[in-house]
Rosetta silent file (secondary structure, phi, psi, omega in degrees, C-alpha in Angstrom):
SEQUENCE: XXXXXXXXXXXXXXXXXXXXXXXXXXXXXXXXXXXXXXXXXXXXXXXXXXXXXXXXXXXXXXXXXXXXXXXXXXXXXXXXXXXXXXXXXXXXXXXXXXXXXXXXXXXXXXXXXXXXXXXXXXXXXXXXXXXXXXXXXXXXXXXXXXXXXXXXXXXXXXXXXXXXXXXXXXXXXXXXXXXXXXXXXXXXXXXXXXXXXXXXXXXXXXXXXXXXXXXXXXXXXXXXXXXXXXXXXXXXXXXXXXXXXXXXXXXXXXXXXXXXXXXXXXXXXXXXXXXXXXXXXX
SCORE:     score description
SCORE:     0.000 S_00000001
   1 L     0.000  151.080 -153.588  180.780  111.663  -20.003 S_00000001
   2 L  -115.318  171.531  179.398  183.696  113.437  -17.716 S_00000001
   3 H   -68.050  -19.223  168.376  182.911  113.095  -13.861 S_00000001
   4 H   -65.621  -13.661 -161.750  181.471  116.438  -13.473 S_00000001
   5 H  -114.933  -13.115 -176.639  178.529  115.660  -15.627 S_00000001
   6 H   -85.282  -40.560  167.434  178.416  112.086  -13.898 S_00000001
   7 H   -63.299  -54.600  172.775  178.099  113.793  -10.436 S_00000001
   8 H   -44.672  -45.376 -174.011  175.315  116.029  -11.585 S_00000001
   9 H   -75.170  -20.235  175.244  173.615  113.427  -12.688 S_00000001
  10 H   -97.106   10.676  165.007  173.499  111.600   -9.493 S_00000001
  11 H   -84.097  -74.281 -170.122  172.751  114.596   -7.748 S_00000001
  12 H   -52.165   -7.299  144.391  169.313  115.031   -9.675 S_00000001
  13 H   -37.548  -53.943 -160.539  168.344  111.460   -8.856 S_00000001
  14 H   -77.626  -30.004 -156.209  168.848  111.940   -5.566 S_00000001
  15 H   -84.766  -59.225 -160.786  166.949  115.257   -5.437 S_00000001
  16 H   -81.523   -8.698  158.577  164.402  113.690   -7.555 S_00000001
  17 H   -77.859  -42.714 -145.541  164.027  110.468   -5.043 S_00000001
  18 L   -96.159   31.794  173.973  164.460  111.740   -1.805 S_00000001
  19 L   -83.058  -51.115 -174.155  160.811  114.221   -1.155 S_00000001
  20 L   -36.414  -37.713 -157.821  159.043  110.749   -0.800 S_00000001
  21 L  -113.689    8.457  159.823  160.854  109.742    2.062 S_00000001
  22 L   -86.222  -15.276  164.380  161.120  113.414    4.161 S_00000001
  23 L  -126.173 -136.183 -127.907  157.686  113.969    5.534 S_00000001
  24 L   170.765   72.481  175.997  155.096  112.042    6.588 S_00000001
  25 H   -27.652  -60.233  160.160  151.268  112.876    6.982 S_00000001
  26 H   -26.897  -64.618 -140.127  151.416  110.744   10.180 S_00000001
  27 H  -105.616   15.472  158.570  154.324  112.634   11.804 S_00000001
  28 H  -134.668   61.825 -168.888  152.805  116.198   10.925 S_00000001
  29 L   -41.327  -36.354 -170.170  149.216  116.271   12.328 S_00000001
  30 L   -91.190   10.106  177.757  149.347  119.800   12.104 S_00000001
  31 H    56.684 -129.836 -178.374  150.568  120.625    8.296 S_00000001
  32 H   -92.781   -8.037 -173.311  150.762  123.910    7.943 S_00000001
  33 H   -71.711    5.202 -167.661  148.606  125.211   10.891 S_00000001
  34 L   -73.714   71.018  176.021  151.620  123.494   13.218 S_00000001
  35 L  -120.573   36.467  178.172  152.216  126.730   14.847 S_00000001
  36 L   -99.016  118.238 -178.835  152.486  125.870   18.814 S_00000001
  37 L  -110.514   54.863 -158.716  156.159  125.176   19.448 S_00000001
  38 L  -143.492   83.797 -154.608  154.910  123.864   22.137 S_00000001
  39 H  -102.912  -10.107  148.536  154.352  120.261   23.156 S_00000001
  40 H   -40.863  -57.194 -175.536  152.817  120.301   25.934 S_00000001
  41 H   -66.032  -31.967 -163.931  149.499  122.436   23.620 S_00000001
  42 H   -92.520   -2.410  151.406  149.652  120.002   20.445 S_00000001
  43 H   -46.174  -75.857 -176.325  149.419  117.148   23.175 S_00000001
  44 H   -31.892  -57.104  168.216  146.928  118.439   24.918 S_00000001
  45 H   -43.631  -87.260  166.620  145.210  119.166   21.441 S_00000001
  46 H    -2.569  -45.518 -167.154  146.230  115.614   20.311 S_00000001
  47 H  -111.500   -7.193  178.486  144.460  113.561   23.343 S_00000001
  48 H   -87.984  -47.490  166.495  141.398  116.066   23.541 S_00000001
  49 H   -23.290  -60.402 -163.160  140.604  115.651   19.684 S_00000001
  50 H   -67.109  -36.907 -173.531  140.659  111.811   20.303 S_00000001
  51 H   -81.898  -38.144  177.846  138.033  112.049   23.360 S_00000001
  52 L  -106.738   57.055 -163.328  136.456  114.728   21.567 S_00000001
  53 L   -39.940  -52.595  172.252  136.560  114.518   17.650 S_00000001
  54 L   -47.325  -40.913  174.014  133.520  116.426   17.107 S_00000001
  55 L   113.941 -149.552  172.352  134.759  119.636   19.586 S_00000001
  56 L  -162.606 -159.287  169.767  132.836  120.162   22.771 S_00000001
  57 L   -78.296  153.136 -168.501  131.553  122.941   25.089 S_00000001
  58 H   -93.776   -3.642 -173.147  134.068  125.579   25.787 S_00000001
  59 H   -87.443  -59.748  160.728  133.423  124.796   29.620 S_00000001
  60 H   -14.752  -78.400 -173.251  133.582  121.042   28.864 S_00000001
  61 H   -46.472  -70.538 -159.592  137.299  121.922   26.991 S_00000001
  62 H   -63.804  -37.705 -175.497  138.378  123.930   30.203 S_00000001
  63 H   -98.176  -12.377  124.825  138.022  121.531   32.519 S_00000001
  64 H   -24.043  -42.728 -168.344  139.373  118.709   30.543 S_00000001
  65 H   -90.987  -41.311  172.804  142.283  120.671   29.956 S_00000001
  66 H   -52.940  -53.485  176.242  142.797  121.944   33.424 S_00000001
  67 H   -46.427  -46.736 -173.188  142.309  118.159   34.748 S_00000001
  68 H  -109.607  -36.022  177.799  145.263  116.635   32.619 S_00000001
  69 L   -93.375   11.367 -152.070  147.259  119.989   32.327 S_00000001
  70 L   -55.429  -15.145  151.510  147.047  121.323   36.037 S_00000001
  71 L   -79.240   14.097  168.923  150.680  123.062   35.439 S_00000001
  72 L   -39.444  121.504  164.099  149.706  124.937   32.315 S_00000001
  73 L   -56.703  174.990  163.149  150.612  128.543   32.247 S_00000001
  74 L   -33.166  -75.263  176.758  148.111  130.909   30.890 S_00000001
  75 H   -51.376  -28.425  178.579  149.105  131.102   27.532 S_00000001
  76 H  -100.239    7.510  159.606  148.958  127.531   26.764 S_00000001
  77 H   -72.588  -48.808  162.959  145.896  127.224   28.119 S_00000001
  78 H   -37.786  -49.590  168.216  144.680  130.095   25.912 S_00000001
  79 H   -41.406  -42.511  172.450  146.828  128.321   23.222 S_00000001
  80 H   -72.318  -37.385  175.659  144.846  124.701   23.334 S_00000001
  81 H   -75.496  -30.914  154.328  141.403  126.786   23.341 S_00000001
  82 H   -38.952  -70.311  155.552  142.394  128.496   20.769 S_00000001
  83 H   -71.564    5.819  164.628  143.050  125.490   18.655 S_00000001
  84 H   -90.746  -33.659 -179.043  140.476  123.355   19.529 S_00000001
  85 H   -52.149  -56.939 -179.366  137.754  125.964   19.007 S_00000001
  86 L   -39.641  -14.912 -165.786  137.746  125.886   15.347 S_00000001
  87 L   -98.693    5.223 -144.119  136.785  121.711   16.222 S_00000001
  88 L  -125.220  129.944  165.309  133.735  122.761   18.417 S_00000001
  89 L   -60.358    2.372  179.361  130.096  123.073   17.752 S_00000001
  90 L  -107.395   -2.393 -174.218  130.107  126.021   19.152 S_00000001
  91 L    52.409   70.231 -160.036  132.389  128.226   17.049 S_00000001
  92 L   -77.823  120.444  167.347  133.936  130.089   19.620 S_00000001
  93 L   -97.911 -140.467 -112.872  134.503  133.590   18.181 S_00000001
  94 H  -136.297  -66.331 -149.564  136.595  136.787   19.820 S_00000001
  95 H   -73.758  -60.918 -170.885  133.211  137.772   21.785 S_00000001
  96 H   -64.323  -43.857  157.112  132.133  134.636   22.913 S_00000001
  97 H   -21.035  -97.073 -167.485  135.524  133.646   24.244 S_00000001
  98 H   -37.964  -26.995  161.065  135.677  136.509   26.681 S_00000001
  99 H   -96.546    9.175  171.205  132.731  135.711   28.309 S_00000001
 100 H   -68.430  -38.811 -173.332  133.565  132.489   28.376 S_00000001
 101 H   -80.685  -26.844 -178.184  136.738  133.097   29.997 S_00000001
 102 H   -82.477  -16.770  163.500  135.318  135.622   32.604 S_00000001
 103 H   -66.785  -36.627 -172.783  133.065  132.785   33.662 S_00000001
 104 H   -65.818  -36.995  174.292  135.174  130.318   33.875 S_00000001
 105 H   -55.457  -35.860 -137.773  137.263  133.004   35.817 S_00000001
 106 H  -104.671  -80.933 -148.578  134.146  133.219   38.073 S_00000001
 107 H   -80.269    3.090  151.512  133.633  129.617   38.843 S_00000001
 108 H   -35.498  -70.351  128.034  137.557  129.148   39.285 S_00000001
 109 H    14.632  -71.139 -174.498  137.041  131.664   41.896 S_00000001
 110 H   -62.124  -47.861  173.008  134.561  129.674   43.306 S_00000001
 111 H   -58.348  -44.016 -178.710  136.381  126.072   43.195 S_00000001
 112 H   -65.008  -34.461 -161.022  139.130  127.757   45.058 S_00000001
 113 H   -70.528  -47.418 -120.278  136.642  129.202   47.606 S_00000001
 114 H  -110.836  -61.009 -144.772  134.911  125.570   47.931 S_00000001
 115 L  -111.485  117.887 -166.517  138.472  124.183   48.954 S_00000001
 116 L   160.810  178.062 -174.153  139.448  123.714   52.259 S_00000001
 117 E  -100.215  129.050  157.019  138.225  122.219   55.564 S_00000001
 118 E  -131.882  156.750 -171.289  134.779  123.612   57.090 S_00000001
 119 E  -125.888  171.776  163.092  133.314  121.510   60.152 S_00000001
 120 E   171.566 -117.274  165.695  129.729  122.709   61.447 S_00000001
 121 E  -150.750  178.093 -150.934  126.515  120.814   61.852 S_00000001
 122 E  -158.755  129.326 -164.398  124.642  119.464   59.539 S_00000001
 123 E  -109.864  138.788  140.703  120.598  118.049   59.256 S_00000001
 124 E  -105.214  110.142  161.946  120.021  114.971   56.471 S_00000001
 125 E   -73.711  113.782  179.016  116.284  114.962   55.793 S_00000001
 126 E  -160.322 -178.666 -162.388  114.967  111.356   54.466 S_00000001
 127 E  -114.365  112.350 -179.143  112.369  108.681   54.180 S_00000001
 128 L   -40.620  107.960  175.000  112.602  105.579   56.310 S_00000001
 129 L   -53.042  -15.116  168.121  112.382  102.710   54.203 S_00000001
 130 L   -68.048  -49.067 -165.036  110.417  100.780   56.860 S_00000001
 131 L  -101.447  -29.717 -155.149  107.718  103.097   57.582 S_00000001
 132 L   131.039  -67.995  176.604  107.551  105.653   54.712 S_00000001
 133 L   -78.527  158.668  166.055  108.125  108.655   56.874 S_00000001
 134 E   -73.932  117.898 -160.554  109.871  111.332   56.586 S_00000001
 135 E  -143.979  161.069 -165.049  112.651  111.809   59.320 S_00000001
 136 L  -109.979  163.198 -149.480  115.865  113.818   60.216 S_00000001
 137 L  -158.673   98.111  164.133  119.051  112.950   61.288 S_00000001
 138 E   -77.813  147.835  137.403  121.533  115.867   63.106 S_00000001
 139 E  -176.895 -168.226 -176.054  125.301  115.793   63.783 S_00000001
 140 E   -80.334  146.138 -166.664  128.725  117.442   63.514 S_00000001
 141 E  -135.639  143.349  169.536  129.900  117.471   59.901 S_00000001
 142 E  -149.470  129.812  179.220  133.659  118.531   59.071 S_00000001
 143 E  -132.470  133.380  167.963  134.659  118.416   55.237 S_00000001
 144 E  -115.813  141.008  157.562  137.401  118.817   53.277 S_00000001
 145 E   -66.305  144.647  149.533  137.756  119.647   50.035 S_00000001
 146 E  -118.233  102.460  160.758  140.584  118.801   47.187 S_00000001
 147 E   -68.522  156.990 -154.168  141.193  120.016   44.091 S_00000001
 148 H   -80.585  154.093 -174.910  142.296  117.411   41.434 S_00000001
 149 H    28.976   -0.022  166.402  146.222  117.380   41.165 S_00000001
 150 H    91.495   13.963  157.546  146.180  120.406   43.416 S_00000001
 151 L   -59.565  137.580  171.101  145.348  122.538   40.494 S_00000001
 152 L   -96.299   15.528  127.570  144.034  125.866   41.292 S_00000001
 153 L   -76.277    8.235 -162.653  142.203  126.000   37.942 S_00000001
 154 L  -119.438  136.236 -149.474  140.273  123.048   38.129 S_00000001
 155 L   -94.609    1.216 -179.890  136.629  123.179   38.620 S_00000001
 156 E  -137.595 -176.990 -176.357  136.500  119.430   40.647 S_00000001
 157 E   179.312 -175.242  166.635  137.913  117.405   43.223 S_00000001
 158 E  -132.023  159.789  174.419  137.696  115.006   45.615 S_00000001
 159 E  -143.591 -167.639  160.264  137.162  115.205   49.786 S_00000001
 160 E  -159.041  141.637  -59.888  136.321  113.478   52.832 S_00000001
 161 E   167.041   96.695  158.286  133.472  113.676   54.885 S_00000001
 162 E  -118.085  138.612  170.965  133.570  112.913   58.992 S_00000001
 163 E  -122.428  159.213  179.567  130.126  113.192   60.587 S_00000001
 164 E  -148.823  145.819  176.864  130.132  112.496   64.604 S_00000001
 165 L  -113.039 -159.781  169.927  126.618  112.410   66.453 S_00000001
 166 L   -71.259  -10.873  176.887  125.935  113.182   69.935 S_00000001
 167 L   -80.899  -58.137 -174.881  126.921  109.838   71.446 S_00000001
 168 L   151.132   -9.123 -168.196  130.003  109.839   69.687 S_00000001
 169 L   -69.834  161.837 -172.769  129.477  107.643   66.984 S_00000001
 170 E  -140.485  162.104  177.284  131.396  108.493   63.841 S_00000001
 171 E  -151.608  149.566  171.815  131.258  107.822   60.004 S_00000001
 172 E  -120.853  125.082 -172.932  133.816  108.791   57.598 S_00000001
 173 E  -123.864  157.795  176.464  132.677  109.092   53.690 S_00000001
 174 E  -111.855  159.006  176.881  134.637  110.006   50.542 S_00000001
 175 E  -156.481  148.172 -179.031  133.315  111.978   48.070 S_00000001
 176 E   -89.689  155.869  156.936  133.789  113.561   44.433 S_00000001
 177 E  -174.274  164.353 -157.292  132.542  117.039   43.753 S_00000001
 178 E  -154.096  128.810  179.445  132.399  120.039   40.603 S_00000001
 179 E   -88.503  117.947  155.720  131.404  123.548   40.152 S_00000001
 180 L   -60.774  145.823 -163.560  128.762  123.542   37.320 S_00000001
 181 L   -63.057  -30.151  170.476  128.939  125.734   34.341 S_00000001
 182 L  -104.182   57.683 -173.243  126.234  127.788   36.300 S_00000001
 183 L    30.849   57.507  153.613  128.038  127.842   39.597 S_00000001
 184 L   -89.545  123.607 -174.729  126.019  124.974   41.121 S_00000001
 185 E  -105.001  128.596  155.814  128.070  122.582   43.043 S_00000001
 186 E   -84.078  108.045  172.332  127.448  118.525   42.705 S_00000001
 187 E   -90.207  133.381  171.536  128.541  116.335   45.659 S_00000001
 188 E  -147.569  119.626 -171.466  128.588  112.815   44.868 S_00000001
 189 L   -81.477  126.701  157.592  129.544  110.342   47.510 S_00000001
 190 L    -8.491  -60.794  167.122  131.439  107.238   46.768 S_00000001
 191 L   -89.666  -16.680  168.916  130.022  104.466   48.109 S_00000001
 192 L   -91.186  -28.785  167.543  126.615  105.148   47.748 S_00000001
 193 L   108.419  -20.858 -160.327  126.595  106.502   44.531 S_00000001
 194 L   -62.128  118.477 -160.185  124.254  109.110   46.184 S_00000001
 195 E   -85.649  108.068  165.560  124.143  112.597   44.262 S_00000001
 196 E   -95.382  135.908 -177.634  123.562  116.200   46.022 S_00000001
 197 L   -93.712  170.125 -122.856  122.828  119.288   43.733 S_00000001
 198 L   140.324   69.791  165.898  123.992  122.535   45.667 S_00000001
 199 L   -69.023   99.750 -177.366  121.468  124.951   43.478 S_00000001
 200 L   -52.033  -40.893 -155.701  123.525  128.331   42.955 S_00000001
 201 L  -107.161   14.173 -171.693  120.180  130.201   41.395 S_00000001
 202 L   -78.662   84.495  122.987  117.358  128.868   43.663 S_00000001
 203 L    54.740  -80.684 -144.329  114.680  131.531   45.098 S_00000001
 204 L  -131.390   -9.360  161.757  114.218  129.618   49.006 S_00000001
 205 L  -129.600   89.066  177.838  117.069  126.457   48.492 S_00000001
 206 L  -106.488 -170.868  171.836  120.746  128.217   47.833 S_00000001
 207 E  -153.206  158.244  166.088  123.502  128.111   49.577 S_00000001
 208 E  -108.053  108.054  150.981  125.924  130.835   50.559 S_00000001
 209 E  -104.356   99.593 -172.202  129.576  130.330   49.880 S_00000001
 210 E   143.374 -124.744 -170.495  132.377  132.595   51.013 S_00000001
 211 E   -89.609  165.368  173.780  132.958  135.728   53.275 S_00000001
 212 E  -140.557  112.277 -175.413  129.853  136.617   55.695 S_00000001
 213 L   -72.217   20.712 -153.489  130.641  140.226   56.265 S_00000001
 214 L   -95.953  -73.980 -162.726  127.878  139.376   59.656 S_00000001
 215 L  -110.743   10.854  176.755  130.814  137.583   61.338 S_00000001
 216 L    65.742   34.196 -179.437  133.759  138.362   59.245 S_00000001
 217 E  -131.279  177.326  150.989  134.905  134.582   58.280 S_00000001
 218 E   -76.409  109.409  144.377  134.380  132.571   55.283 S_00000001
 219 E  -114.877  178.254 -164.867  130.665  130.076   55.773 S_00000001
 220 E  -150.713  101.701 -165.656  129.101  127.683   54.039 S_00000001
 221 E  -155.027  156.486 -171.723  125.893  127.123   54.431 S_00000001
 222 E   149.644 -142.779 -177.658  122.130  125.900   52.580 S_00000001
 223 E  -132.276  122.226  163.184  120.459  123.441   51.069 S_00000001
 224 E   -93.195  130.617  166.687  121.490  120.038   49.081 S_00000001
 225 E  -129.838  126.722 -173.663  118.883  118.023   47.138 S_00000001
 226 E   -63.991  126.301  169.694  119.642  114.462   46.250 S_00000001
 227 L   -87.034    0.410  172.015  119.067  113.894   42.459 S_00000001
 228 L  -129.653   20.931  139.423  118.999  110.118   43.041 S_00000001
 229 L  -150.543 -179.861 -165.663  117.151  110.026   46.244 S_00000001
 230 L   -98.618   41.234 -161.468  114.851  111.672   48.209 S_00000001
 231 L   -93.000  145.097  170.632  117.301  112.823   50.932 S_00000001
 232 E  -143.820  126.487 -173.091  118.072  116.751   51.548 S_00000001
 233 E   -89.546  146.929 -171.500  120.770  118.022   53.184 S_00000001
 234 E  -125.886  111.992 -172.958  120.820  121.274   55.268 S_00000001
 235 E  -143.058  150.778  174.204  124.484  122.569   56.695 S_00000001
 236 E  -119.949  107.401  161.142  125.830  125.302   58.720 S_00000001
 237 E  -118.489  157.326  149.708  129.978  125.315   58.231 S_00000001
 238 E  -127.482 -169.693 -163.414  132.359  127.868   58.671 S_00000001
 239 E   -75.935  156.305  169.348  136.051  127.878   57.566 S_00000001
 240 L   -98.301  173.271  179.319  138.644  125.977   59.934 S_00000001
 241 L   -93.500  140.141  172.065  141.853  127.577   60.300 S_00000001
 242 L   -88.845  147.483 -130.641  144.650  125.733   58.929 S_00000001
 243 L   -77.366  -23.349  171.738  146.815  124.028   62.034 S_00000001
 244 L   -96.414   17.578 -160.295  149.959  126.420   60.579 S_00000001
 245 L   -70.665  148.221  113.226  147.614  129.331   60.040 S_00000001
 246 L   -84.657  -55.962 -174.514  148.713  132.495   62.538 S_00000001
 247 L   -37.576 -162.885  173.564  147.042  135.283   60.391 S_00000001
 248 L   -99.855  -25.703  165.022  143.929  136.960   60.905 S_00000001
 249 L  -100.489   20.534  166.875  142.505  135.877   57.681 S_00000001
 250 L   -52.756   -0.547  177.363  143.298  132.245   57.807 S_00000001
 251 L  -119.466   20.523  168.622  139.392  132.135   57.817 S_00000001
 252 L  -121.716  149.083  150.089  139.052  133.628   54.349 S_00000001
 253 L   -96.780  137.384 -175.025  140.765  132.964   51.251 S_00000001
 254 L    39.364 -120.407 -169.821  143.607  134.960   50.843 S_00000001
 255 L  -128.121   18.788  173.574  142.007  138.556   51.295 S_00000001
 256 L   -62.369  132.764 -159.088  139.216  137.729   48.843 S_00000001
 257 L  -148.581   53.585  156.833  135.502  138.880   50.320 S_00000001
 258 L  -110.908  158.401  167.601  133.524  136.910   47.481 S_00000001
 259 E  -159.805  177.211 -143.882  130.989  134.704   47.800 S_00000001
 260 E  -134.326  178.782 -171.990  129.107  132.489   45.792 S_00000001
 261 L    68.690  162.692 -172.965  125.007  131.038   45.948 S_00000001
 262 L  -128.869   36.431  159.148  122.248  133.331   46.296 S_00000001
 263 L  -113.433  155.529 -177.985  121.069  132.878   49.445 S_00000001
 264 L   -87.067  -18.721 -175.878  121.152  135.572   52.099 S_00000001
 265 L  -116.654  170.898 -177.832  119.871  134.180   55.618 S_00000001
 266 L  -117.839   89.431 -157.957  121.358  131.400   57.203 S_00000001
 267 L  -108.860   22.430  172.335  117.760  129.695   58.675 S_00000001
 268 H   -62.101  -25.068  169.655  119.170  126.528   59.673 S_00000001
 269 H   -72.399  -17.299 -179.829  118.154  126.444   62.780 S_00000001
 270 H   -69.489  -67.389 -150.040  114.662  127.378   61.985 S_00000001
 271 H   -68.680  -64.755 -134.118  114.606  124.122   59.063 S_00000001
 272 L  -110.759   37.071 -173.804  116.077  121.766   61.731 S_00000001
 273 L   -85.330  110.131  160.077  113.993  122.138   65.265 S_00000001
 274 L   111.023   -1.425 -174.890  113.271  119.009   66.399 S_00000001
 275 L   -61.197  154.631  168.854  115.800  116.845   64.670 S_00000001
 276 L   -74.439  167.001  170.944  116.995  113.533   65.776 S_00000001
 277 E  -100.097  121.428 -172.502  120.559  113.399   66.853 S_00000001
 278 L  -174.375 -158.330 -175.397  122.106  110.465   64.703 S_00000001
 279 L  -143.899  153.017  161.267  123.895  109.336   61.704 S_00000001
 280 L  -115.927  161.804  142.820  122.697  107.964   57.745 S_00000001
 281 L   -76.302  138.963  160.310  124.860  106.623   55.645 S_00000001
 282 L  -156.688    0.000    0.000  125.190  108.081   52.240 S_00000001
C-alpha cells in the first residue's frame, strides 16, 4: 500500500469518527429553529421557558421580559414574543398579536403617566378595631413613583409614600405597584402587606389619571379599595414639577394630553366633609 492510499485511508476514519464529537443537543437548544443571532433573545427565551415551560399570557410574557430586559430594543422584544408564542396556551397568531401589542402600548402609556411625584391630600376610610366604626383619617400625601430598572416599558415599580397631618406628624411608607392587563393599577404597601385596587372600569369608584384639560396639568385623583382590608382610599394629587423643570409642561408628560380611569368629576371634597385630620398606618 504506497502512502497515498495510506493517507486516504486515515482520512476516512477520521471523517467517519469525528460527527460524534461536533455537536451537541445540549449546546444547540435551538436545532434548526436557532435563528436569533442574538443573545440577548435566546437568553431571554432560555430563562423565560424555565419559569414558564408551559408558555404564559402574552401580557404575563411582556412584562417578564420588560422586567429582566429593560434595555431591549424593539425588535428583540418582538423577537422573544415571537419565539415564545408558539410555547403559550394561547397561540398567539398575526391578529391577536396586534392587539396585544396596541394594549400593551396603551398600558405602557399609562405606566409612564403613573411615574413621577404627585403630592395632594388624601382621605383613608377604615374600621377602628376597638369600636367597630367606621372612621376617616385626612392629610397631605406626596408620592413617587419608579419604574423597575428605569425601564420605560415596564408595567411596575416601586415608590415612596410621605403622608404629613395637620400637626405635623409624618409617616413615610414604601410601596410596590403595576398596571393591570385592564389598566387597573394595584398599590401594595410594604410593610403592611396591605393591597389597594385602583379600578380603571368602575361606574362611581375610578380614578382619573393624566392631563385635566379643566386646569391644564396632569391629576390624579379617585378611589382605592383595599382587597385585604376594609380600608378605602380617596386622593386628590396633581403633578409636581421636577426641581430642574423650567418648561411650561413640566406638569404633563412630555406633550402627551392622555389620560387613563374612567372617572370624570373629581368629588373629593364632597366624599371627605367631616374627616379627621390624622395619620393610619398601612
Amino acid at each position: 500500500m504506497n502512502m497515498k492510499r495510506i493517507t486516504k485511508l486515515f482520512l476516512a476514519l477520521a471523517i467517519v469518527a469525528s460527527p460524534f464529537t461536533l455537536t451537541s443537543c445540549d449546546d444547540d437548544y435551538w436545532g434548526e429553529n436557532d435563528y436569533y443571532n442574538n443573545s440577548l433573545v435566546n437568553e431571554a427565551v432560555h430563562n423565560y421557558l424555565a419559569k414558564y415551560p408551559n408558555g404564559s399570557s402574552y401580557y404575563t410574557a411582556y412584562n417578564w421580559f420588560y422586567f429582566y430586559y429593560p434595555e431591549a430594543t424593539t425588535s428583540e422584544f418582538y423577537d422573544f414574543m415571537n419565539a415564545v408564542g408558539s410555547n403559550s396556551y394561547y397561540n398567539w397568531n398575526y391578529n391577536y398579536r396586534q392587539d396585544q401589542n396596541e394594549q400593551l402600548s396603551r398600558l405602557a402609556q399609562e405606566a409612564q403617566t403613573l411615574t413621577g411625584e404627585w403630592a395632594g391630600d388624601m382621605t383613608n376610610e377604615y374600621t377602628d378595631d376597638n369600636t367597630g366604626e367606621r372612621k376617616r383619617s385626612s392629610f397631605h400625601a406626596n408620592m413617587k413613583f419608579f419604574q423597575y430598572r428605569s425601564s420605560a416599558n415596564s408595567l411596575q415599580g416601586n415608590g415612596v409614600e410621605i403622608d404629613t397631618d395637620a400637626r405635623g406628624n409624618t409617616q413615610t411608607l414604601d410601596f410596590s405597584w403595576k398596571v393591570l392587563d385592564n389598566g387597573s393599577i394595584e398599590i401594595k404597601y410594604s410593610k403592611s402587606t396591605t393591597i389597594f385596587i385602583l379600578d380603571a372600569n368602575s361606574v362611581n369608584d375610578s380614578f382619573h389619571l393624566g392631563y385635566d384639560e379643566s386646569k391644564g396639568y396632569d391629576t390624579f385623583f379617585g378611589v382605592a379599595r383595599s382587597t385585604n382590608t376594609t380600608d378605602v382610599l380617596r386622593f386628590d394629587l396633581a403633578r409636581q414639577r421636577p426641581a430642574n423643570a423650567k418648561a411650561e409642561n413640566a406638569l404633563t408628560r412630555a406633550s402627551s394630553t392622555a389620560s387613563f380611569g374612567s372617572a370624570k368629576e373629581n368629588d373629593y371634597e364632597k366624599t371627605t366633609a367631616g374627616a379627621v385630620n390624622g395619620l393610619r398606618k398601612r
